[in-house]
Each structure stands twice: as C-alpha cells, then as structure tokens.
Short mmCIF file of C-alpha atoms in Angstrom, two decimals:
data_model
loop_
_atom_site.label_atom_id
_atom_site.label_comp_id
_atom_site.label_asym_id
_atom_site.label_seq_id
_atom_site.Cartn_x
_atom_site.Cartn_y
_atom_site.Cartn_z
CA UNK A 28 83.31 84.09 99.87
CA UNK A 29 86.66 83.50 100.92
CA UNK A 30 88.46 85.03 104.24
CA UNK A 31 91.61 86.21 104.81
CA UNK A 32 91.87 84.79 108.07
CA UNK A 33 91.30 81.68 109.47
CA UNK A 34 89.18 81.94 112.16
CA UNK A 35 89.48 78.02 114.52
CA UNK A 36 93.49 78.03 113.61
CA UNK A 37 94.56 81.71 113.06
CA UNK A 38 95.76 80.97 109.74
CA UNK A 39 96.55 83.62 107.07
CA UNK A 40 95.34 82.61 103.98
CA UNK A 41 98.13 84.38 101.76
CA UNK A 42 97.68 84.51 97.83
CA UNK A 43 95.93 86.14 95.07
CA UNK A 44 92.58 87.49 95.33
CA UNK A 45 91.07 87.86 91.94
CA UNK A 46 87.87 87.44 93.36
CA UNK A 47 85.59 89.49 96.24
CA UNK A 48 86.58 88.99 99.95
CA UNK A 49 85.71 88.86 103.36
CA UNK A 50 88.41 90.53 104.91
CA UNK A 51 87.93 89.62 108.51
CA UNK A 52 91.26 91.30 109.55
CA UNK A 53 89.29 91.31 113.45
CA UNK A 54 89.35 87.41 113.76
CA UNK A 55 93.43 87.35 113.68
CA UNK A 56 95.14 87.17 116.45
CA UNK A 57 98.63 88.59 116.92
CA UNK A 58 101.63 87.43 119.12
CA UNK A 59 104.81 88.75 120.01
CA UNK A 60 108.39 87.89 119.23
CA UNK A 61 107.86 85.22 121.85
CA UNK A 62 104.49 83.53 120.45
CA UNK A 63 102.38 85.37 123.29
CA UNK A 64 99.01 87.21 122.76
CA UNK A 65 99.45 90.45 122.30
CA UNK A 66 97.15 93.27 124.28
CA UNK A 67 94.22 94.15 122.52
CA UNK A 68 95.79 97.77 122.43
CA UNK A 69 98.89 96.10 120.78
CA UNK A 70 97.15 94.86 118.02
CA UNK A 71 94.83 97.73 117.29
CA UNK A 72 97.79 99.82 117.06
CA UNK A 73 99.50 97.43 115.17
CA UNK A 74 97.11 97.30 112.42
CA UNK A 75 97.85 100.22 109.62
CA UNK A 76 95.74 101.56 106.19
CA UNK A 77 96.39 103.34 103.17
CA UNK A 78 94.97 104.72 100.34
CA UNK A 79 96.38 106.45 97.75
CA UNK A 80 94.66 107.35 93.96
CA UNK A 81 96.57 109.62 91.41
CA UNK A 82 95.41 111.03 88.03
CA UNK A 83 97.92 111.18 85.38
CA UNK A 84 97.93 112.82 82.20
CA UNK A 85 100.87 113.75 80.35
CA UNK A 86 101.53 116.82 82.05
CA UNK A 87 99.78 116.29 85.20
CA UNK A 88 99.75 114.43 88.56
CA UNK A 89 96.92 114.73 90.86
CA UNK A 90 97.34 113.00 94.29
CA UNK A 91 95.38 112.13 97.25
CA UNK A 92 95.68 110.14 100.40
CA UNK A 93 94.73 108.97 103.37
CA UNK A 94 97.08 107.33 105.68
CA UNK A 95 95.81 105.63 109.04
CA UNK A 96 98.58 104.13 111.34
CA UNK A 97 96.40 104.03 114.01
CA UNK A 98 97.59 106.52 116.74
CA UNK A 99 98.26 109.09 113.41
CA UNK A 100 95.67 109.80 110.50
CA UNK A 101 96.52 112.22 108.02
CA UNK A 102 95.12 113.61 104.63
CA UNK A 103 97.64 114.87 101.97
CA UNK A 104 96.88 115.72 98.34
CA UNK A 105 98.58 117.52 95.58
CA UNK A 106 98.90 118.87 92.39
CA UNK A 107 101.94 118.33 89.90
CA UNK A 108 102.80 119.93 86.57
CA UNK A 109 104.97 118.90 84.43
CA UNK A 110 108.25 121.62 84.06
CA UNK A 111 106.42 123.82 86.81
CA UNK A 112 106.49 121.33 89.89
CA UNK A 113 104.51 121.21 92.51
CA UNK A 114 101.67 124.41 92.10
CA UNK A 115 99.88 123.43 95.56
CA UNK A 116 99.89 120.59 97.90
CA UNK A 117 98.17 120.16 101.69
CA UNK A 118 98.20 118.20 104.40
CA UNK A 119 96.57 117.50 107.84
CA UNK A 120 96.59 115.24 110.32
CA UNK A 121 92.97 113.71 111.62
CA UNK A 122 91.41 112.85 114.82
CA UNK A 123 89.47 109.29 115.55
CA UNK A 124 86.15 110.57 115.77
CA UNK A 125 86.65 113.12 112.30
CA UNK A 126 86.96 110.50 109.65
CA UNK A 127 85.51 107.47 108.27
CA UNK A 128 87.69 104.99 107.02
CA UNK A 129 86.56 101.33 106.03
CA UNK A 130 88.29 98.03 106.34
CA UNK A 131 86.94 96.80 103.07
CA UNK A 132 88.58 96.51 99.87
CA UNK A 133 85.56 95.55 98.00
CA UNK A 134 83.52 98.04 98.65
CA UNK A 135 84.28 101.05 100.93
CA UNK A 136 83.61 104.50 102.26
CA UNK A 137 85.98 107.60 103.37
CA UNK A 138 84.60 110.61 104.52
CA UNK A 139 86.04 113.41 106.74
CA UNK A 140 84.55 117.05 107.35
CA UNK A 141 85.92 119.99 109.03
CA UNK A 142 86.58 123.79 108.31
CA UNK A 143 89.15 122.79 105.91
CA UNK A 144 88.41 120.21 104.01
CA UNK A 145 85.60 118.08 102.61
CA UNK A 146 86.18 114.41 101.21
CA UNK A 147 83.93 111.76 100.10
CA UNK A 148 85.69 108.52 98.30
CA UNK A 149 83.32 105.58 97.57
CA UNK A 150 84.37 102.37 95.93
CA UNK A 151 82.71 99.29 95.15
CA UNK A 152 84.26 96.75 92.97
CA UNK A 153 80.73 95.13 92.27
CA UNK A 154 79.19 98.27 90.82
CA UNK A 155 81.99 99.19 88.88
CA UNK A 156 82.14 102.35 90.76
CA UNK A 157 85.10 105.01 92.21
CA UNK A 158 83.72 108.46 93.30
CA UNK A 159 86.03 111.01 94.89
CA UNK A 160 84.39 114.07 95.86
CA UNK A 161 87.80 116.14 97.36
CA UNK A 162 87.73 119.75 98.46
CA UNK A 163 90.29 121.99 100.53
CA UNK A 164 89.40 125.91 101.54
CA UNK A 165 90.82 127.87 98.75
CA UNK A 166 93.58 125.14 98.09
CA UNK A 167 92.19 122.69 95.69
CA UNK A 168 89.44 120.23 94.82
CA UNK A 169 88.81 117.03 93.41
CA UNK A 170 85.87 115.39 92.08
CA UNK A 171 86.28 112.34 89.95
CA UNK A 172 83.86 109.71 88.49
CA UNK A 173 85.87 106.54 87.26
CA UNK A 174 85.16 102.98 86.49
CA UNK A 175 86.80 100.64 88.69
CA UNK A 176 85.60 96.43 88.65
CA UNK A 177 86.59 93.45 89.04
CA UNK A 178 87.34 92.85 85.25
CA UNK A 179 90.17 95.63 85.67
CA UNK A 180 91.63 93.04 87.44
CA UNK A 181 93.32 94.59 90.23
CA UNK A 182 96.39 93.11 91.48
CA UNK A 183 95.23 92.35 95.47
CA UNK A 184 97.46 90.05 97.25
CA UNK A 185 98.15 89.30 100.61
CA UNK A 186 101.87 88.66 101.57
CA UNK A 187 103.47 87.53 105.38
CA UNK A 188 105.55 90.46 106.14
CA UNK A 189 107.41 88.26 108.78
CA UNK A 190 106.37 85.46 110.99
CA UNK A 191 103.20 87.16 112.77
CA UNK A 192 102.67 90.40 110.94
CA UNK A 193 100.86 90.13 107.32
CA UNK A 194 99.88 93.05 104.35
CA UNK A 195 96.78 92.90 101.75
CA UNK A 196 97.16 95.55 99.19
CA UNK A 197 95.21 96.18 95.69
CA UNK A 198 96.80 98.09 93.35
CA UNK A 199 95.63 98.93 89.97
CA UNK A 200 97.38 101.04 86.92
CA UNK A 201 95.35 102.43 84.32
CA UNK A 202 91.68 103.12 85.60
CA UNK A 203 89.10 104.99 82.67
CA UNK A 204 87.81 108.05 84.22
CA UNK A 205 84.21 108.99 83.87
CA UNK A 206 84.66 112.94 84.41
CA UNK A 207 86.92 114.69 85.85
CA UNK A 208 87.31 118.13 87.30
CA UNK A 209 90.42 119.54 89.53
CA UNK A 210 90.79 122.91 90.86
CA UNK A 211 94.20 124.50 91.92
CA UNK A 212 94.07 127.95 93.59
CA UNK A 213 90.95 129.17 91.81
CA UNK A 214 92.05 127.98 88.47
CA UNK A 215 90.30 124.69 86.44
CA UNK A 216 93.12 122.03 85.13
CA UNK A 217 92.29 121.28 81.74
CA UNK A 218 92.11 118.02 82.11
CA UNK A 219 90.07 115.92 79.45
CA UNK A 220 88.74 112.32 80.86
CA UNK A 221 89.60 111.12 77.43
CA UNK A 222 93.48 111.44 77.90
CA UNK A 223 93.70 111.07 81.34
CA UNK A 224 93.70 107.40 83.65
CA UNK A 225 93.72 106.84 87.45
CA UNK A 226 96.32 104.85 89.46
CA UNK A 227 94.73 102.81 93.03
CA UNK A 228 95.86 101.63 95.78
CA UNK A 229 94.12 100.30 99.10
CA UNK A 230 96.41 98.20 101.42
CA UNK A 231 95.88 97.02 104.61
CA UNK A 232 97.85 94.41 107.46
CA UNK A 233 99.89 94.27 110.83
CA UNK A 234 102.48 95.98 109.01
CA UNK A 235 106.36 95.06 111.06
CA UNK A 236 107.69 98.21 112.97
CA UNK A 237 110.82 98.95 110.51
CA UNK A 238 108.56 98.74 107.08
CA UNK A 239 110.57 100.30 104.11
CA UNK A 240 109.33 99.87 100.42
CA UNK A 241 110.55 101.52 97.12
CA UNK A 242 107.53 101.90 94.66
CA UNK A 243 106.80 102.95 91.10
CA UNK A 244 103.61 103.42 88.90
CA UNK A 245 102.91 104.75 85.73
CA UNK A 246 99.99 104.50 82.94
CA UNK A 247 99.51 105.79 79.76
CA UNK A 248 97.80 105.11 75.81
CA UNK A 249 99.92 103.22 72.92
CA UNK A 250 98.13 102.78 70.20
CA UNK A 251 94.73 103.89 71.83
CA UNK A 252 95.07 101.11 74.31
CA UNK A 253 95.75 101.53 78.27
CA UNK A 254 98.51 100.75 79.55
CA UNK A 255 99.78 100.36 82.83
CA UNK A 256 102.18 99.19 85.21
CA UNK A 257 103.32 98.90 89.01
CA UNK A 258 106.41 97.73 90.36
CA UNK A 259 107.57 97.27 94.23
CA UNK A 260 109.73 95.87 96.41
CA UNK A 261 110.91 95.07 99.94
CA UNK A 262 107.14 95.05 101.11
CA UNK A 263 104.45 93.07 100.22
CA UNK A 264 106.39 90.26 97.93
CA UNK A 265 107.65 87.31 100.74
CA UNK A 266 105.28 84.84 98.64
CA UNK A 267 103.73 86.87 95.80
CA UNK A 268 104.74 89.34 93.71
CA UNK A 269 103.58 92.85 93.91
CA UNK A 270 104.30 93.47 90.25
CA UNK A 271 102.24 93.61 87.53
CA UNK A 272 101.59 95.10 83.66
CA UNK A 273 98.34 96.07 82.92
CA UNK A 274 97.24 96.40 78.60
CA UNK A 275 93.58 96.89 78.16
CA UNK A 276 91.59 94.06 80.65
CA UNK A 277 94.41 91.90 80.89
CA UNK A 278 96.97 91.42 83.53
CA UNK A 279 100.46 89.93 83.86
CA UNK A 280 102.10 89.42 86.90
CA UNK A 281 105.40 89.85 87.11
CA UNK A 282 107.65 87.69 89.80
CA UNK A 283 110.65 90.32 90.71
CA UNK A 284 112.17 93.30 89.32
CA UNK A 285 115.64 94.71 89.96
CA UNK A 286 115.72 98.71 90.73
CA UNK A 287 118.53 101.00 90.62
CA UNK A 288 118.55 104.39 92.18
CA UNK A 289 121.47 106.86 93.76
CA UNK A 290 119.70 107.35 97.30
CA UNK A 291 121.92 110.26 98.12
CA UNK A 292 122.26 112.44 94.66
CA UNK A 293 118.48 110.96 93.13
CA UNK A 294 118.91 113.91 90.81
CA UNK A 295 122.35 113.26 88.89
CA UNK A 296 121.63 109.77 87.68
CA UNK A 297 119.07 107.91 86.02
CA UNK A 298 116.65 105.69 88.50
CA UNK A 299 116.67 101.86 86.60
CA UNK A 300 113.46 99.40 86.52
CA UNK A 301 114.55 96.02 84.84
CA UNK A 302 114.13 92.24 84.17
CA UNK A 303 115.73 90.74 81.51
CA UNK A 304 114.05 87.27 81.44
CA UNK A 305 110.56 89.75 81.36
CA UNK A 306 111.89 91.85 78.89
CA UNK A 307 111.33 95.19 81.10
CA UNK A 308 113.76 97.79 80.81
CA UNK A 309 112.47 101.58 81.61
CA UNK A 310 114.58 104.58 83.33
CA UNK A 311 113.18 107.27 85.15
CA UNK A 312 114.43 110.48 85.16
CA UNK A 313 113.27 112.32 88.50
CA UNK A 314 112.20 116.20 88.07
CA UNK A 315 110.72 117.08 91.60
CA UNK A 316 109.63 115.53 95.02
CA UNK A 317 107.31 115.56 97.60
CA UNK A 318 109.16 114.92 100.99
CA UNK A 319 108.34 114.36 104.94
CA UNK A 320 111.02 113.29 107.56
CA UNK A 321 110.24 113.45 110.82
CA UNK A 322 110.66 111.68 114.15
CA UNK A 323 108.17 111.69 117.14
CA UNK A 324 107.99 110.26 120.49
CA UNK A 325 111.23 110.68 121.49
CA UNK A 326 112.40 108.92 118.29
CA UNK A 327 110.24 105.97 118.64
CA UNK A 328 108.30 106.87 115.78
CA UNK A 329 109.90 107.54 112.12
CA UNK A 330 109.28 108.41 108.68
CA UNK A 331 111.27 109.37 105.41
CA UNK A 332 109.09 109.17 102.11
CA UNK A 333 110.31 110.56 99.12
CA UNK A 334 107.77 110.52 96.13
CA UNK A 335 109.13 111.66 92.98
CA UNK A 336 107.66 112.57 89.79
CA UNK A 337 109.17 112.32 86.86
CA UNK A 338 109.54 110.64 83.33
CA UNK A 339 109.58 107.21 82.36
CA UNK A 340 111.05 105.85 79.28
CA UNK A 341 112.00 102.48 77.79
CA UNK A 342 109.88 99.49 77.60
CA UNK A 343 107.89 96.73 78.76
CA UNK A 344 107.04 93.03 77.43
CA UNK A 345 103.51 92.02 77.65
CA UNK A 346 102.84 88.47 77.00
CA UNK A 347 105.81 88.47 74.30
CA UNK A 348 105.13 92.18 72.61
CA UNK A 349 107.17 94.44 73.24
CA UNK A 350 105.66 97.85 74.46
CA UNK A 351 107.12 101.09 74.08
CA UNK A 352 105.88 103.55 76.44
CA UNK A 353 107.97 106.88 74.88
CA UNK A 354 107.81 109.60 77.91
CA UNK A 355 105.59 108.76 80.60
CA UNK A 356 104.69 111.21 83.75
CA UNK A 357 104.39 108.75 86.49
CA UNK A 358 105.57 108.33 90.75
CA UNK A 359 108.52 106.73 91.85
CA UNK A 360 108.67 106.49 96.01
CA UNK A 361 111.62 105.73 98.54
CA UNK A 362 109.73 105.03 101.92
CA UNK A 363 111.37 104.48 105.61
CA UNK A 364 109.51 104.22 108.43
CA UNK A 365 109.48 102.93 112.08
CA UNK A 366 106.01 102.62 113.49
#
C-alpha cells in the first residue's frame, strides 16, 4: 500500500492516488522557515481537516461539515432552496474530547453527541459505502445512504502547498444516493434518490498560515447519465491539478481553469469558469450566500468564506463531446483565512 510520507527521508510523496492509502500524516516531520524542527505542539496545530458532502437536486442544496483546524472544531450544515434561500442553517463549535474525527480517507468515522446534535458519517471506499446519520434539536436532520468506491474514481491528490507544508484532498462530483431523507423545521424535503446526487470532499495537510482558495462544484443528469464536475484554484494545484469532469465512471482531469468573479459586487455580474483548449465554458449566476468573517486572538486568527449557491449554465467537453449542462444548482466558494 503506498504512503504518503516517507518515513527514513521525510519525503512527500505528491501525486495521484487512484488507489487505497496509508496516510501516515504522523511520520512527517515539519520545519520552520529556517529548516528547524518544529515543536511537537507546532505541528499538531499545524495540521488541519475538512469534510464537506452536499446533496443537490435541482431545487435543493443540503450541506454539512465538519471543519477541524486543530485549536477550533466546528459543525455547520444547511438547507438551500432554490428562489426561497436559505430555510435553516446551524452551526457549533466542538470541544477535543466531543467528536471523533479520523485521519483516513479510505475508510473513516465521524461521530459527535451532545444536547444538540447527533452525527454519525461512515465511509469506506472498499465497501462501497457513505452513511450520514445527521440530526440537530428541532433544526434539521440528515440521514443518507449513498454509494461511494473506488470505481467512482475520486479525484485524491496530494499537492506541496509551499516548501514544508503539504494538502491531500478527495473530491468527488456526482455520487448515486441509496435513500435519502432530510428534515427542515418539522417538514420532510421531497427529495427522491432517483433525481438527486451527492458532492465529497475529505482533505487533509499542514495547510500554510495565509491559505485562500476559490472553489466550485456542481452535478447533475444529461441524457440519464451523471454528470459532474469540480473546479479550484490557488490551493491544492502546485503539481497537480485539482480539476476534474466526472460522466458516468469515468474521469478527466483537467490541468487549470481560468475564473472570473467581481469580489466586491458578486451579485451584479456573472461569475466565469473557462478553458478554451478544454472546451469548458459555464457562468454562474449567484442567488444567495452563506457567510462567516471573523477575527480571533487579537487578529492572529482569520476567516472570510463566502459560499454561494446559485445556477450554472454553459458547457463542458468530456473527452471531445461536448456537454451541455442547461441550469444547474450547484456551490461556488471565495475562502480567506489566516490560521
């Protein structure tokens, strides 16, 4: 099975993972700006996780997510309607000792209990297996049965994020659901499993202090066949590319893509995803945002993340057809953040 690390020379072994992995993230060794050991408290703080898993239909978005940066954990989930905006969304931030959160992108376990909430995630590649078994007092729950294997062929590639910090993520667009069932302030979402597919992400690294990435993800059906697509960039692309097109089983992997937003007025113009040579060209029209900005320890900590939801529309190129995708509800995130 092959590591990520390099145990006798503390080499990363960056590249694409199509395979399973030992991710020994504990046998690296990180320095400082001047090529000395860092503390052991350095580095534990140092190393960061997310995951993130939305269900889209075509007039829904249901988020959840776990963030853990270490000295912060936090739990945030919502639920999106097209035309109607955000109908509930919640948040909380988590203790050491509360929650379970594996360092395995193979196969792993979340858990975390308390008088609010109640979540259970499970995944394991091998088994073809995601469970998410959600709940929040009176808010909302989740509970979702979906396939997820290796022959979905998850995009998982591990990038050098400057010369002694490194990120592993595996992101997939266009996951088959099993069942599904989400509540939203006493009310079922009727949500069929037959029109409605799960984005995934699990990422993981010594992510630098000033890490800023701009994100989108959408999946849909043409033509009764899945498709699905993710596109990033400032994070997670030094040596391979975080992009990737998803129709059916297969997978293309895109090198770069150019996007164009209006930062300040996101609202008055259309965002831009393109690459001629690929033959990707889709717009996306924001209609509403989830937002958090704020600034602790005297500064020293930072975050601004924008996720938007809106429409998609244009087309993409897989493997020299051309795909149109008509209107699409997918995400679209601006993320700052010093850690």
């Amino acid at each position: 099975m092959k590591q990520i690390i390099n145990k006798d020379s503390n080499k990363i072994n960056y590249g694409i993972f199509d395979e399973p992995l030992d991710f020994n993230y504990r046998d690296y060794v990180l320095h400082d700006f001047f090529d000395h050991k860092v503390s052991h408290f350095k580095q534990k703080i140092s190393f960061h996780k997310f995951n993130f898993t939305a269900i889209t239909t075509d007039h829904y978005i249901v988020g959840l997510a776990i963030v853990d940066v270490a000295f912060k954990k936090n739990i945030f989930a919502f639920v999106y309607e097209k035309n109607k905006g955000i109908l509930t969304q919640v948040q909380t931030n988590i203790s050491n000792r509360k929650i379970q959160f594996d360092n395995n992108p193979d196969t792993y376990t979340i858990t975390c209990h308390n008088r609010k909430l109640n979540l259970d995630i499970y995944k394991d590649l091998k088994s073809d297996t995601l469970k998410i078994n959600f709940e929040w007092f009176k808010k909302m729950s989740i509970k979702l049965n979906a396939h997820y294997s290796f022959n979905d062929k998850p995009l998982r590639v591990l990038n050098p994020s400057d010369f002694d910090h490194w990120t592993f993520t595996e992101k997939q667009a266009g996951l088959k659901i099993q069942s599904v069932r989400v509540e939203c302030l006493g009310q079922t979402l009727g949500i069929n499993p037959n029109n409605a597919l799960v984005c995934s992400d699990w990422s993981a690294g010594h992510y630098r202090r000033n890490t800023n990435w701009i994100w989108g993800c959408g999946t849909t059906k043409v033509d009764n066949q899945v498709v699905g697509f993710n596109f990033a960039t400032f994070i997670n692309n030094a040596l391979y590319a975080e992009n990737a097109i998803w129709v059916g089983k297969e997978r293309q992997i895109i090198p770069r893509v150019v996007f164009e937003w209006d930062y300040n007025e996101p609202y008055k113009h259309l965002f831009k995803i393109h690459n001629n040579e690929y033959g990707i060209n889709l717009t996306f029209q924001p209609l509403s945002e989830k937002n958090d900005k704020k600034s602790r320890g005297f500064g020293l900590i930072k975050t601004n993340f924008r996720q938007f939801f809106g429409i998609y529309k244009g087309y993409i190129t897989f493997k020299n057809q051309k795909i149109e995708l008509g209107e699409l509800l997918g995400l679209f995130e601006l993320h700052k953040s010093l850690w």
